[in-house]
Coordinates of C-alpha atoms in Angstrom, one line a residue:
X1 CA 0.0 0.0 0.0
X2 CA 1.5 3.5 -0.8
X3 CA 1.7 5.9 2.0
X4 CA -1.3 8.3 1.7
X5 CA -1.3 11.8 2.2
X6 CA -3.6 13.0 4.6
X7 CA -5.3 16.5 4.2
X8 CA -5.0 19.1 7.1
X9 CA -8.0 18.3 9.6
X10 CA -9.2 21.9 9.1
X11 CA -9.4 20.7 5.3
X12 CA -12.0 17.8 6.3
X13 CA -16.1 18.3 5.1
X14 CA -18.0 17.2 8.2
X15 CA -20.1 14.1 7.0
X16 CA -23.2 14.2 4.8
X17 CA -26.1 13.9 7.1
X18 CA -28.1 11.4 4.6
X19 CA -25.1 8.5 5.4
X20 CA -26.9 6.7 8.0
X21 CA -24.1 3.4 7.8
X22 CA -21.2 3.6 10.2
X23 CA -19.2 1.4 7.7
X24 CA -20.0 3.8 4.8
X25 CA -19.4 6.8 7.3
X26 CA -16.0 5.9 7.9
X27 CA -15.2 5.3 3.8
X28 CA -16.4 8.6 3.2
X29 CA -14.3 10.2 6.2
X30 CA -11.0 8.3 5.0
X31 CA -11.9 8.7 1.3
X32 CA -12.0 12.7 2.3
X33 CA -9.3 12.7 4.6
X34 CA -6.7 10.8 2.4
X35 CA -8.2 12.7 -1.2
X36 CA -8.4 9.0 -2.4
X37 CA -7.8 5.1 -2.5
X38 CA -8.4 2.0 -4.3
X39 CA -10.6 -1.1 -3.1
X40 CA -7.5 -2.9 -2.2
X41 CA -6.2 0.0 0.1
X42 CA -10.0 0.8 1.6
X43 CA -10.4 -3.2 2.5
X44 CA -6.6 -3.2 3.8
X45 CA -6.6 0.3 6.0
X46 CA -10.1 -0.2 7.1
X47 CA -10.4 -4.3 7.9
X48 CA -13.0 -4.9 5.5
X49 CA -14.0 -7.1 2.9
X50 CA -13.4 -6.6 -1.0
X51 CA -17.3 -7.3 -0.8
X52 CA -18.2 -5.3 2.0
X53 CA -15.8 -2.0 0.2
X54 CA -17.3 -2.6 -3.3
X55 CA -21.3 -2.2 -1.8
X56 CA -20.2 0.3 0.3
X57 CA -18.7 2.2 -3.0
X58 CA -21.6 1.2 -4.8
X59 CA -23.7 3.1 -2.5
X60 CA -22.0 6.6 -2.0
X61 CA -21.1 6.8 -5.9
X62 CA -24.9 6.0 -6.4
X63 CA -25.9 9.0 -4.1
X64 CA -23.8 11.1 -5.9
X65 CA -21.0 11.3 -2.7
X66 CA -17.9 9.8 -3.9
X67 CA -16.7 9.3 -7.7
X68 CA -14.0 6.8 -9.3
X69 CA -11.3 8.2 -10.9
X70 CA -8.9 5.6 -12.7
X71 CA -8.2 2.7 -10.1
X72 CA -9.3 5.4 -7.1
X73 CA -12.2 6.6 -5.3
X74 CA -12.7 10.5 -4.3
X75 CA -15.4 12.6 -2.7
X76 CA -17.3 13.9 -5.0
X77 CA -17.2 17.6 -5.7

């Protein structure tokens, strides 16, 4: 896993209020606080399974909070 660059905390959007799963809570919070990772580095960092990451993914992309870019997933804009 490549080291990941972490955004000053005063840089950090406070969560969307419409993410009601704890599991997808903490994707989005290290998905903003990192600017990005891939499946692989999401299950790794955060113990969950390639399953698990992929649905949770599937979720915040389908309500418009996170996009893929390449191999990564961002926060959307």
């Amino acid at each position: 896993m490549n080291p990941q660059q972490y955004r000053p905390r005063s840089a950090i959007e406070p969560v969307p209020d419409d993410l009601d799963s704890a599991q997808a809570k903490l994707v989005y919070v290290f998905l903003e606080s990192t600017g990005g990772a891939t499946v692989e580095e999401l299950g790794e960092t955060l113990a969950l399974k390639k399953l698990s990451v992929l649905s949770i993914l599937n979720t915040l992309s389908s309500a418009g909070f996170v996009d893929r870019r390449a191999n990564e997933y961002v926060v959307a804009n």
